[in-house]
């Protein structure tokens, strides 16, 4: 008995000692890592600024639906073209969680590609902290065939997404781009001879046809009303132009008294109020449930982005189902619009090797890299003619979406201005989440407008105080 | 031998005590939680909390769940435990396993399971109502602000009742059978036995489970709400934990989130003390 007890105690002690030893090891390896970093920085400094193609680079990327193969290969190619460099890649679907501690410790990776809903807030935080490197030089640099910025899709670099402080300086570099809007079942439209509606009136007039075909007119990803942005933003632009969109994104409270607000949100309300307008139970569905219902023919239109087909590739669907992209109809018969969404790459201001990071960023925009990205990720970068470069690798319906953009579908993009540091408001949430109450008829359009008016007043007051 | 305590103590300090102190400390700062230098702002975070409608709503929702869920969970657990032990059912072991089953399922699985049970068109609940001719009562349970909290509460009760039932069963097994025998000779009905023997004899266990259950709501509600409703519709199922997470990680408002954390900590300690005080033997 006693012997037994002794053994237990000894093994318990051994276990705890080994645990402590484990901790010790972790600590010391962390310290040596920091030393290496220091040595590197010193080394590249000593070599002089000309010799940028030297040293080590830590790159952290989001590994989502596009995978990581592109990154592995582009890094390999870059290291081959720049002998003496070494790039360490960290890729994860939860990349923000992985790099956050490093950023907090003042030791951020040199280049970050952050995408995916769970990760984006990290970028917002870096913007709030003004912790990003100014990328103007990279985009102004002329390699003989014109400055790099001429290669990017027009309007993208000037947008708030890339130039967040409104001072004309670029802090975020555009990467893959997606197009967002309403989708329909192309087979159904072809068989019945329906024309995709070009105006909101035409769209609402299709309600009868929808009912005949046993489906509601519209559904959306109910518990995530943020998807309605894809309908709302292009509609604001269509009706009120850039001016109204700026009011909306820059917290001008008067937006909520305007006619634009009443008409755009009125449309959403119309779906909810009209018989057969909104699919039954929509507000309680998550994105997968709503999208599956749409593909099974329970609703005629749903908002989503170019990733739709890939996202739902295993989902059940009605026979013959084919993805068709409508975009967002116009109010007055103008061009059909669609929201664009562009992923971002950043270099933290505290990066150890910003010269090499800039070099690598330029490399990402090379033609070989764009093609490689199309081939490996099946994604389209926000550069001119990217869709055609990617054509052999992406599905036909996805290609058609990008082609529609070339053929006159107007792209609208915009991002909410970053709120003041310490603000409790998250306008993106506050604006879209309250739509559930609107759709549930627990709030009138006036009450909703008033609530938003008050929120915008507060947010803009906070922003003024912060300046 | 006391040396053997050192590693455990060291780890407790490093991974529990130190972070907790940091939470308190950071709650007085304006900090994005990323790269900036925290700026001391005193009690401003705490003052702001009570002017923040979204926070107050989430607090109210949490309060609702903290009352409804423990009351029903423990009541159901107690009654079931009593029935299973006192009636000497043959299938006792089977029922115990069945009722306990939800406790070993992951919260994520439970949340997904129940979001399909509540699915407005395909869901078991609404289809069941339609099948039995009660179709007019079918509704989008998770999409309506009047029903969403009740729907979540049912999920949480279902999840926890079996766990507490097993605890109570063990407790009831420890009560001397002589008491029940004497009572039944004196003509006490099973109901009377339940009230006058089972509950008083289990009282100390019940007190502890009340506190466990109240605090359990805090942690379970985070997963359940995140998956089943994302706080919707329009924040009507937002709970303090999901709101804290949003402020910390999507709104980069770390100091404010920590202040919410401190408040929740104080709130649950207070609640536990009150519950402890109210259930003291003397007041029974």
PDB file of C-alpha atoms in Angstrom, chain B residues 22-280:
ATOM      1  CA  UNK B  22      -5.085  41.387 -16.698  1.00  0.00           C
ATOM      2  CA  UNK B  23      -8.808  41.405 -17.464  1.00  0.00           C
ATOM      3  CA  UNK B  24      -9.451  43.672 -14.491  1.00  0.00           C
ATOM      4  CA  UNK B  25      -6.474  45.846 -15.337  1.00  0.00           C
ATOM      5  CA  UNK B  26      -7.271  46.230 -19.044  1.00  0.00           C
ATOM      6  CA  UNK B  27     -10.886  47.128 -18.317  1.00  0.00           C
ATOM      7  CA  UNK B  28      -9.685  50.604 -17.344  1.00  0.00           C
ATOM      8  CA  UNK B  29      -8.000  51.183 -20.690  1.00  0.00           C
ATOM      9  CA  UNK B  30      -8.916  52.223 -24.196  1.00  0.00           C
ATOM     10  CA  UNK B  31      -7.221  49.527 -26.257  1.00  0.00           C
ATOM     11  CA  UNK B  32      -7.902  47.921 -29.646  1.00  0.00           C
ATOM     12  CA  UNK B  33      -6.269  44.696 -28.511  1.00  0.00           C
ATOM     13  CA  UNK B  34      -3.881  44.738 -31.445  1.00  0.00           C
ATOM     14  CA  UNK B  35      -0.863  46.961 -31.707  1.00  0.00           C
ATOM     15  CA  UNK B  36      -1.533  50.249 -29.998  1.00  0.00           C
ATOM     16  CA  UNK B  37      -0.493  51.421 -26.557  1.00  0.00           C
ATOM     17  CA  UNK B  38      -3.361  51.058 -24.074  1.00  0.00           C
ATOM     18  CA  UNK B  39      -4.588  54.427 -22.857  1.00  0.00           C
ATOM     19  CA  UNK B  40      -5.876  54.767 -19.305  1.00  0.00           C
ATOM     20  CA  UNK B  41      -9.441  56.071 -19.203  1.00  0.00           C
ATOM     21  CA  UNK B  42     -10.546  55.197 -15.679  1.00  0.00           C
ATOM     22  CA  UNK B  43     -14.140  54.040 -15.313  1.00  0.00           C
ATOM     23  CA  UNK B  44     -15.277  55.302 -18.701  1.00  0.00           C
ATOM     24  CA  UNK B  45     -15.757  51.781 -20.098  1.00  0.00           C
ATOM     25  CA  UNK B  46     -18.035  50.957 -17.184  1.00  0.00           C
ATOM     26  CA  UNK B  47     -20.031  54.137 -17.530  1.00  0.00           C
ATOM     27  CA  UNK B  48     -20.417  53.590 -21.272  1.00  0.00           C
ATOM     28  CA  UNK B  49     -21.799  50.142 -20.660  1.00  0.00           C
ATOM     29  CA  UNK B  50     -24.965  51.525 -19.143  1.00  0.00           C
ATOM     30  CA  UNK B  51     -25.543  53.881 -22.018  1.00  0.00           C
ATOM     31  CA  UNK B  52     -25.128  51.121 -24.565  1.00  0.00           C
ATOM     32  CA  UNK B  53     -28.556  49.840 -25.621  1.00  0.00           C
ATOM     33  CA  UNK B  54     -27.151  46.762 -27.311  1.00  0.00           C
ATOM     34  CA  UNK B  55     -25.342  45.785 -24.125  1.00  0.00           C
ATOM     35  CA  UNK B  56     -28.403  46.380 -21.959  1.00  0.00           C
ATOM     36  CA  UNK B  57     -30.504  44.254 -24.290  1.00  0.00           C
ATOM     37  CA  UNK B  58     -27.936  41.471 -24.184  1.00  0.00           C
ATOM     38  CA  UNK B  59     -27.859  41.708 -20.403  1.00  0.00           C
ATOM     39  CA  UNK B  60     -31.631  41.417 -20.257  1.00  0.00           C
ATOM     40  CA  UNK B  61     -31.557  38.384 -22.548  1.00  0.00           C
ATOM     41  CA  UNK B  62     -28.863  36.759 -20.432  1.00  0.00           C
ATOM     42  CA  UNK B  63     -30.847  37.494 -17.285  1.00  0.00           C
ATOM     43  CA  UNK B  64     -33.904  35.873 -18.822  1.00  0.00           C
ATOM     44  CA  UNK B  65     -31.942  32.732 -19.659  1.00  0.00           C
ATOM     45  CA  UNK B  66     -30.292  32.718 -16.224  1.00  0.00           C
ATOM     46  CA  UNK B  67     -33.692  32.574 -14.569  1.00  0.00           C
ATOM     47  CA  UNK B  68     -35.655  30.347 -16.935  1.00  0.00           C
ATOM     48  CA  UNK B  69     -33.003  27.764 -17.736  1.00  0.00           C
ATOM     49  CA  UNK B  70     -31.895  26.828 -14.186  1.00  0.00           C
ATOM     50  CA  UNK B  71     -35.445  26.772 -12.829  1.00  0.00           C
ATOM     51  CA  UNK B  72     -36.766  24.395 -15.482  1.00  0.00           C
ATOM     52  CA  UNK B  73     -33.572  22.365 -15.786  1.00  0.00           C
ATOM     53  CA  UNK B  74     -33.373  21.631 -12.087  1.00  0.00           C
ATOM     54  CA  UNK B  75     -37.084  21.048 -11.704  1.00  0.00           C
ATOM     55  CA  UNK B  76     -37.157  18.565 -14.558  1.00  0.00           C
ATOM     56  CA  UNK B  77     -33.962  16.925 -13.345  1.00  0.00           C
ATOM     57  CA  UNK B  78     -35.292  16.583  -9.827  1.00  0.00           C
ATOM     58  CA  UNK B  79     -38.636  15.127 -10.852  1.00  0.00           C
ATOM     59  CA  UNK B  80     -37.049  12.715 -13.317  1.00  0.00           C
ATOM     60  CA  UNK B  81     -34.424  11.643 -10.808  1.00  0.00           C
ATOM     61  CA  UNK B  82     -37.065  11.032  -8.191  1.00  0.00           C
ATOM     62  CA  UNK B  83     -39.268   9.040 -10.547  1.00  0.00           C
ATOM     63  CA  UNK B  84     -36.392   6.914 -11.788  1.00  0.00           C
ATOM     64  CA  UNK B  85     -35.048   6.101  -8.347  1.00  0.00           C
ATOM     65  CA  UNK B  86     -38.217   5.834  -6.311  1.00  0.00           C
ATOM     66  CA  UNK B  87     -40.364   3.799  -8.684  1.00  0.00           C
ATOM     67  CA  UNK B  88     -37.739   1.084  -9.134  1.00  0.00           C
ATOM     68  CA  UNK B  89     -38.259   0.986 -12.884  1.00  0.00           C
ATOM     69  CA  UNK B  90     -36.676  -1.941 -14.647  1.00  0.00           C
ATOM     70  CA  UNK B  91     -35.344   0.257 -17.479  1.00  0.00           C
ATOM     71  CA  UNK B  92     -33.796   2.679 -15.018  1.00  0.00           C
ATOM     72  CA  UNK B  93     -30.294   2.212 -16.415  1.00  0.00           C
ATOM     73  CA  UNK B  94     -31.481   2.761 -19.960  1.00  0.00           C
ATOM     74  CA  UNK B  95     -33.319   5.979 -19.109  1.00  0.00           C
ATOM     75  CA  UNK B  96     -30.388   7.265 -17.137  1.00  0.00           C
ATOM     76  CA  UNK B  97     -28.129   6.767 -20.152  1.00  0.00           C
ATOM     77  CA  UNK B  98     -30.664   8.298 -22.528  1.00  0.00           C
ATOM     78  CA  UNK B  99     -31.256  11.386 -20.415  1.00  0.00           C
ATOM     79  CA  UNK B 100     -27.551  11.804 -19.805  1.00  0.00           C
ATOM     80  CA  UNK B 101     -26.734  11.513 -23.481  1.00  0.00           C
ATOM     81  CA  UNK B 102     -27.075  15.231 -24.392  1.00  0.00           C
ATOM     82  CA  UNK B 103     -24.431  16.024 -21.776  1.00  0.00           C
ATOM     83  CA  UNK B 104     -21.752  14.152 -23.649  1.00  0.00           C
ATOM     84  CA  UNK B 105     -22.642  15.668 -27.020  1.00  0.00           C
ATOM     85  CA  UNK B 106     -20.657  18.715 -28.042  1.00  0.00           C
ATOM     86  CA  UNK B 107     -22.531  22.015 -27.731  1.00  0.00           C
ATOM     87  CA  UNK B 108     -21.889  22.634 -31.404  1.00  0.00           C
ATOM     88  CA  UNK B 109     -23.606  19.402 -32.392  1.00  0.00           C
ATOM     89  CA  UNK B 110     -26.541  20.214 -30.130  1.00  0.00           C
ATOM     90  CA  UNK B 111     -26.877  23.686 -31.613  1.00  0.00           C
ATOM     91  CA  UNK B 112     -26.871  22.404 -35.183  1.00  0.00           C
ATOM     92  CA  UNK B 113     -29.290  19.625 -34.286  1.00  0.00           C
ATOM     93  CA  UNK B 114     -31.758  22.055 -32.738  1.00  0.00           C
ATOM     94  CA  UNK B 115     -31.470  24.607 -35.516  1.00  0.00           C
ATOM     95  CA  UNK B 116     -32.780  21.855 -37.787  1.00  0.00           C
ATOM     96  CA  UNK B 117     -35.505  20.912 -35.325  1.00  0.00           C
ATOM     97  CA  UNK B 118     -36.627  24.560 -35.407  1.00  0.00           C
ATOM     98  CA  UNK B 119     -36.168  24.879 -39.203  1.00  0.00           C
ATOM     99  CA  UNK B 120     -39.231  26.845 -40.320  1.00  0.00           C
ATOM    100  CA  UNK B 121     -40.250  24.563 -43.189  1.00  0.00           C
ATOM    101  CA  UNK B 122     -38.350  21.279 -42.923  1.00  0.00           C
ATOM    102  CA  UNK B 123     -38.067  21.287 -39.150  1.00  0.00           C
ATOM    103  CA  UNK B 124     -39.334  18.492 -36.956  1.00  0.00           C
ATOM    104  CA  UNK B 125     -41.264  20.931 -34.782  1.00  0.00           C
ATOM    105  CA  UNK B 126     -43.212  22.743 -37.477  1.00  0.00           C
ATOM    106  CA  UNK B 127     -43.781  19.578 -39.517  1.00  0.00           C
ATOM    107  CA  UNK B 128     -45.036  17.915 -36.362  1.00  0.00           C
ATOM    108  CA  UNK B 129     -47.440  20.766 -35.699  1.00  0.00           C
ATOM    109  CA  UNK B 130     -48.752  20.602 -39.248  1.00  0.00           C
ATOM    110  CA  UNK B 131     -49.140  16.840 -39.105  1.00  0.00           C
ATOM    111  CA  UNK B 132     -51.248  17.087 -35.966  1.00  0.00           C
ATOM    112  CA  UNK B 133     -53.440  19.792 -37.475  1.00  0.00           C
ATOM    113  CA  UNK B 134     -51.922  22.558 -35.387  1.00  0.00           C
ATOM    114  CA  UNK B 135     -50.373  24.128 -38.470  1.00  0.00           C
ATOM    115  CA  UNK B 136     -51.553  27.603 -37.552  1.00  0.00           C
ATOM    116  CA  UNK B 137     -49.171  27.582 -34.584  1.00  0.00           C
ATOM    117  CA  UNK B 138     -46.138  26.818 -36.748  1.00  0.00           C
ATOM    118  CA  UNK B 139     -43.755  29.756 -36.877  1.00  0.00           C
ATOM    119  CA  UNK B 140     -40.109  30.605 -37.515  1.00  0.00           C
ATOM    120  CA  UNK B 141     -39.143  30.010 -33.883  1.00  0.00           C
ATOM    121  CA  UNK B 142     -35.625  31.358 -34.164  1.00  0.00           C
ATOM    122  CA  UNK B 143     -36.614  34.278 -36.378  1.00  0.00           C
ATOM    123  CA  UNK B 144     -39.213  35.861 -34.144  1.00  0.00           C
ATOM    124  CA  UNK B 145     -38.157  38.059 -31.269  1.00  0.00           C
ATOM    125  CA  UNK B 146     -41.047  36.792 -29.132  1.00  0.00           C
ATOM    126  CA  UNK B 147     -40.067  33.129 -29.325  1.00  0.00           C
ATOM    127  CA  UNK B 148     -36.341  33.076 -29.936  1.00  0.00           C
ATOM    128  CA  UNK B 149     -35.230  33.158 -26.293  1.00  0.00           C
ATOM    129  CA  UNK B 150     -37.710  30.461 -25.290  1.00  0.00           C
ATOM    130  CA  UNK B 151     -36.523  28.327 -28.179  1.00  0.00           C
ATOM    131  CA  UNK B 152     -32.925  28.709 -27.062  1.00  0.00           C
ATOM    132  CA  UNK B 153     -33.915  28.040 -23.461  1.00  0.00           C
ATOM    133  CA  UNK B 154     -35.542  24.746 -24.425  1.00  0.00           C
ATOM    134  CA  UNK B 155     -32.332  23.667 -26.153  1.00  0.00           C
ATOM    135  CA  UNK B 156     -30.276  24.549 -23.109  1.00  0.00           C
ATOM    136  CA  UNK B 157     -32.663  22.811 -20.732  1.00  0.00           C
ATOM    137  CA  UNK B 158     -32.629  19.695 -22.903  1.00  0.00           C
ATOM    138  CA  UNK B 159     -28.864  19.771 -22.870  1.00  0.00           C
ATOM    139  CA  UNK B 160     -28.417  20.139 -19.121  1.00  0.00           C
ATOM    140  CA  UNK B 161     -31.348  18.360 -17.473  1.00  0.00           C
ATOM    141  CA  UNK B 162     -29.862  14.876 -17.834  1.00  0.00           C
ATOM    142  CA  UNK B 163     -26.609  15.917 -16.251  1.00  0.00           C
ATOM    143  CA  UNK B 164     -28.249  17.268 -13.113  1.00  0.00           C
ATOM    144  CA  UNK B 165     -30.608  14.320 -13.053  1.00  0.00           C
ATOM    145  CA  UNK B 166     -27.666  11.955 -12.676  1.00  0.00           C
ATOM    146  CA  UNK B 167     -26.286  14.060  -9.849  1.00  0.00           C
ATOM    147  CA  UNK B 168     -29.660  14.028  -8.082  1.00  0.00           C
ATOM    148  CA  UNK B 169     -30.043  10.287  -8.623  1.00  0.00           C
ATOM    149  CA  UNK B 170     -26.772   9.683  -6.865  1.00  0.00           C
ATOM    150  CA  UNK B 171     -27.961  11.950  -4.079  1.00  0.00           C
ATOM    151  CA  UNK B 172     -31.315  10.199  -3.710  1.00  0.00           C
ATOM    152  CA  UNK B 173     -29.596   6.818  -3.628  1.00  0.00           C
ATOM    153  CA  UNK B 174     -27.712   8.082  -0.601  1.00  0.00           C
ATOM    154  CA  UNK B 175     -30.907   8.862   1.343  1.00  0.00           C
ATOM    155  CA  UNK B 176     -31.701   6.144   3.836  1.00  0.00           C
ATOM    156  CA  UNK B 177     -34.621   3.980   2.577  1.00  0.00           C
ATOM    157  CA  UNK B 178     -35.828   3.822   6.170  1.00  0.00           C
ATOM    158  CA  UNK B 179     -37.117   7.358   5.868  1.00  0.00           C
ATOM    159  CA  UNK B 180     -39.286   6.517   2.866  1.00  0.00           C
ATOM    160  CA  UNK B 181     -40.440   3.296   4.487  1.00  0.00           C
ATOM    161  CA  UNK B 182     -41.433   5.018   7.681  1.00  0.00           C
ATOM    162  CA  UNK B 183     -43.217   7.738   5.739  1.00  0.00           C
ATOM    163  CA  UNK B 184     -45.171   5.326   3.620  1.00  0.00           C
ATOM    164  CA  UNK B 185     -46.211   3.357   6.735  1.00  0.00           C
ATOM    165  CA  UNK B 186     -47.510   6.640   8.104  1.00  0.00           C
ATOM    166  CA  UNK B 187     -49.509   7.018   4.880  1.00  0.00           C
ATOM    167  CA  UNK B 188     -47.465   9.681   3.084  1.00  0.00           C
ATOM    168  CA  UNK B 189     -48.140   9.757  -0.676  1.00  0.00           C
ATOM    169  CA  UNK B 190     -45.198   9.698  -3.093  1.00  0.00           C
ATOM    170  CA  UNK B 191     -45.808  13.398  -3.695  1.00  0.00           C
ATOM    171  CA  UNK B 192     -45.557  14.118   0.025  1.00  0.00           C
ATOM    172  CA  UNK B 193     -42.439  11.970   0.269  1.00  0.00           C
ATOM    173  CA  UNK B 194     -40.923  13.949  -2.577  1.00  0.00           C
ATOM    174  CA  UNK B 195     -41.583  17.271  -0.890  1.00  0.00           C
ATOM    175  CA  UNK B 196     -40.828  16.319   2.687  1.00  0.00           C
ATOM    176  CA  UNK B 197     -38.033  13.789   2.301  1.00  0.00           C
ATOM    177  CA  UNK B 198     -36.332  13.995  -1.082  1.00  0.00           C
ATOM    178  CA  UNK B 199     -36.026  17.763  -1.366  1.00  0.00           C
ATOM    179  CA  UNK B 200     -34.853  18.464   2.215  1.00  0.00           C
ATOM    180  CA  UNK B 201     -32.371  15.604   2.132  1.00  0.00           C
ATOM    181  CA  UNK B 202     -30.974  16.792  -1.201  1.00  0.00           C
ATOM    182  CA  UNK B 203     -30.972  20.430  -0.217  1.00  0.00           C
ATOM    183  CA  UNK B 204     -27.210  20.894  -0.053  1.00  0.00           C
ATOM    184  CA  UNK B 205     -26.807  19.296  -3.478  1.00  0.00           C
ATOM    185  CA  UNK B 206     -29.601  21.422  -4.909  1.00  0.00           C
ATOM    186  CA  UNK B 207     -27.901  24.580  -3.621  1.00  0.00           C
ATOM    187  CA  UNK B 208     -24.727  23.734  -5.442  1.00  0.00           C
ATOM    188  CA  UNK B 209     -26.471  22.747  -8.652  1.00  0.00           C
ATOM    189  CA  UNK B 210     -28.365  26.053  -8.695  1.00  0.00           C
ATOM    190  CA  UNK B 211     -25.059  27.911  -8.785  1.00  0.00           C
ATOM    191  CA  UNK B 212     -23.553  25.529 -11.348  1.00  0.00           C
ATOM    192  CA  UNK B 213     -26.580  25.857 -13.526  1.00  0.00           C
ATOM    193  CA  UNK B 214     -26.724  29.664 -13.391  1.00  0.00           C
ATOM    194  CA  UNK B 215     -23.074  29.947 -14.302  1.00  0.00           C
ATOM    195  CA  UNK B 216     -23.376  27.207 -16.900  1.00  0.00           C
ATOM    196  CA  UNK B 217     -25.878  29.367 -18.776  1.00  0.00           C
ATOM    197  CA  UNK B 218     -23.193  32.001 -19.273  1.00  0.00           C
ATOM    198  CA  UNK B 219     -20.798  29.707 -21.070  1.00  0.00           C
ATOM    199  CA  UNK B 220     -23.254  27.481 -22.935  1.00  0.00           C
ATOM    200  CA  UNK B 221     -25.275  30.402 -24.248  1.00  0.00           C
ATOM    201  CA  UNK B 222     -22.253  31.638 -26.198  1.00  0.00           C
ATOM    202  CA  UNK B 223     -22.023  28.557 -28.396  1.00  0.00           C
ATOM    203  CA  UNK B 224     -25.756  28.025 -28.711  1.00  0.00           C
ATOM    204  CA  UNK B 225     -26.457  31.630 -29.700  1.00  0.00           C
ATOM    205  CA  UNK B 226     -23.493  31.932 -32.052  1.00  0.00           C
ATOM    206  CA  UNK B 227     -24.539  28.911 -34.060  1.00  0.00           C
ATOM    207  CA  UNK B 228     -28.313  28.990 -33.865  1.00  0.00           C
ATOM    208  CA  UNK B 229     -29.169  32.665 -34.263  1.00  0.00           C
ATOM    209  CA  UNK B 230     -25.997  34.783 -34.427  1.00  0.00           C
ATOM    210  CA  UNK B 231     -27.787  37.013 -31.911  1.00  0.00           C
ATOM    211  CA  UNK B 232     -30.715  37.589 -34.238  1.00  0.00           C
ATOM    212  CA  UNK B 233     -33.301  38.685 -35.020  1.00  0.00           C
ATOM    213  CA  UNK B 234     -32.003  42.191 -34.485  1.00  0.00           C
ATOM    214  CA  UNK B 235     -30.041  41.315 -31.310  1.00  0.00           C
ATOM    215  CA  UNK B 236     -33.084  39.828 -29.592  1.00  0.00           C
ATOM    216  CA  UNK B 237     -31.066  36.763 -28.677  1.00  0.00           C
ATOM    217  CA  UNK B 238     -27.744  38.503 -28.124  1.00  0.00           C
ATOM    218  CA  UNK B 239     -26.225  37.450 -24.792  1.00  0.00           C
ATOM    219  CA  UNK B 240     -23.450  39.214 -22.879  1.00  0.00           C
ATOM    220  CA  UNK B 241     -20.835  36.661 -23.881  1.00  0.00           C
ATOM    221  CA  UNK B 242     -21.500  37.024 -27.626  1.00  0.00           C
ATOM    222  CA  UNK B 243     -21.574  40.795 -27.240  1.00  0.00           C
ATOM    223  CA  UNK B 244     -18.301  40.736 -25.331  1.00  0.00           C
ATOM    224  CA  UNK B 245     -16.730  38.670 -28.086  1.00  0.00           C
ATOM    225  CA  UNK B 246     -18.004  41.035 -30.775  1.00  0.00           C
ATOM    226  CA  UNK B 247     -16.644  44.073 -29.014  1.00  0.00           C
ATOM    227  CA  UNK B 248     -13.266  42.438 -28.431  1.00  0.00           C
ATOM    228  CA  UNK B 249     -12.681  40.779 -31.754  1.00  0.00           C
ATOM    229  CA  UNK B 250     -14.886  42.337 -34.413  1.00  0.00           C
ATOM    230  CA  UNK B 251     -15.071  45.881 -33.080  1.00  0.00           C
ATOM    231  CA  UNK B 252     -11.465  45.987 -31.795  1.00  0.00           C
ATOM    232  CA  UNK B 253     -12.679  47.396 -28.526  1.00  0.00           C
ATOM    233  CA  UNK B 254     -10.695  45.250 -26.160  1.00  0.00           C
ATOM    234  CA  UNK B 255     -10.793  47.479 -23.108  1.00  0.00           C
ATOM    235  CA  UNK B 256     -14.562  47.812 -23.320  1.00  0.00           C
ATOM    236  CA  UNK B 257     -14.930  44.049 -23.761  1.00  0.00           C
ATOM    237  CA  UNK B 258     -12.824  43.476 -20.660  1.00  0.00           C
ATOM    238  CA  UNK B 259     -15.046  45.873 -18.732  1.00  0.00           C
ATOM    239  CA  UNK B 260     -18.031  43.785 -19.797  1.00  0.00           C
ATOM    240  CA  UNK B 261     -16.104  40.730 -18.622  1.00  0.00           C
ATOM    241  CA  UNK B 262     -15.515  42.280 -15.219  1.00  0.00           C
ATOM    242  CA  UNK B 263     -19.165  43.211 -14.950  1.00  0.00           C
ATOM    243  CA  UNK B 264     -20.265  39.690 -15.846  1.00  0.00           C
ATOM    244  CA  UNK B 265     -17.834  38.311 -13.292  1.00  0.00           C
ATOM    245  CA  UNK B 266     -19.185  40.577 -10.576  1.00  0.00           C
ATOM    246  CA  UNK B 267     -22.738  39.849 -11.665  1.00  0.00           C
ATOM    247  CA  UNK B 268     -22.345  36.083 -11.463  1.00  0.00           C
ATOM    248  CA  UNK B 269     -20.520  36.212  -8.145  1.00  0.00           C
ATOM    249  CA  UNK B 270     -23.302  38.373  -6.774  1.00  0.00           C
ATOM    250  CA  UNK B 271     -25.951  36.053  -8.157  1.00  0.00           C
ATOM    251  CA  UNK B 272     -24.219  33.043  -6.622  1.00  0.00           C
ATOM    252  CA  UNK B 273     -24.007  34.794  -3.242  1.00  0.00           C
ATOM    253  CA  UNK B 274     -27.664  35.766  -3.368  1.00  0.00           C
ATOM    254  CA  UNK B 275     -28.688  32.262  -4.334  1.00  0.00           C
ATOM    255  CA  UNK B 276     -26.538  30.871  -1.557  1.00  0.00           C
ATOM    256  CA  UNK B 277     -28.027  33.255   0.975  1.00  0.00           C
ATOM    257  CA  UNK B 278     -31.609  32.609  -0.096  1.00  0.00           C
ATOM    258  CA  UNK B 279     -31.215  28.861   0.039  1.00  0.00           C
ATOM    259  CA  UNK B 280     -29.548  28.702   3.426  1.00  0.00           C
TER     260      UNK B 280
END
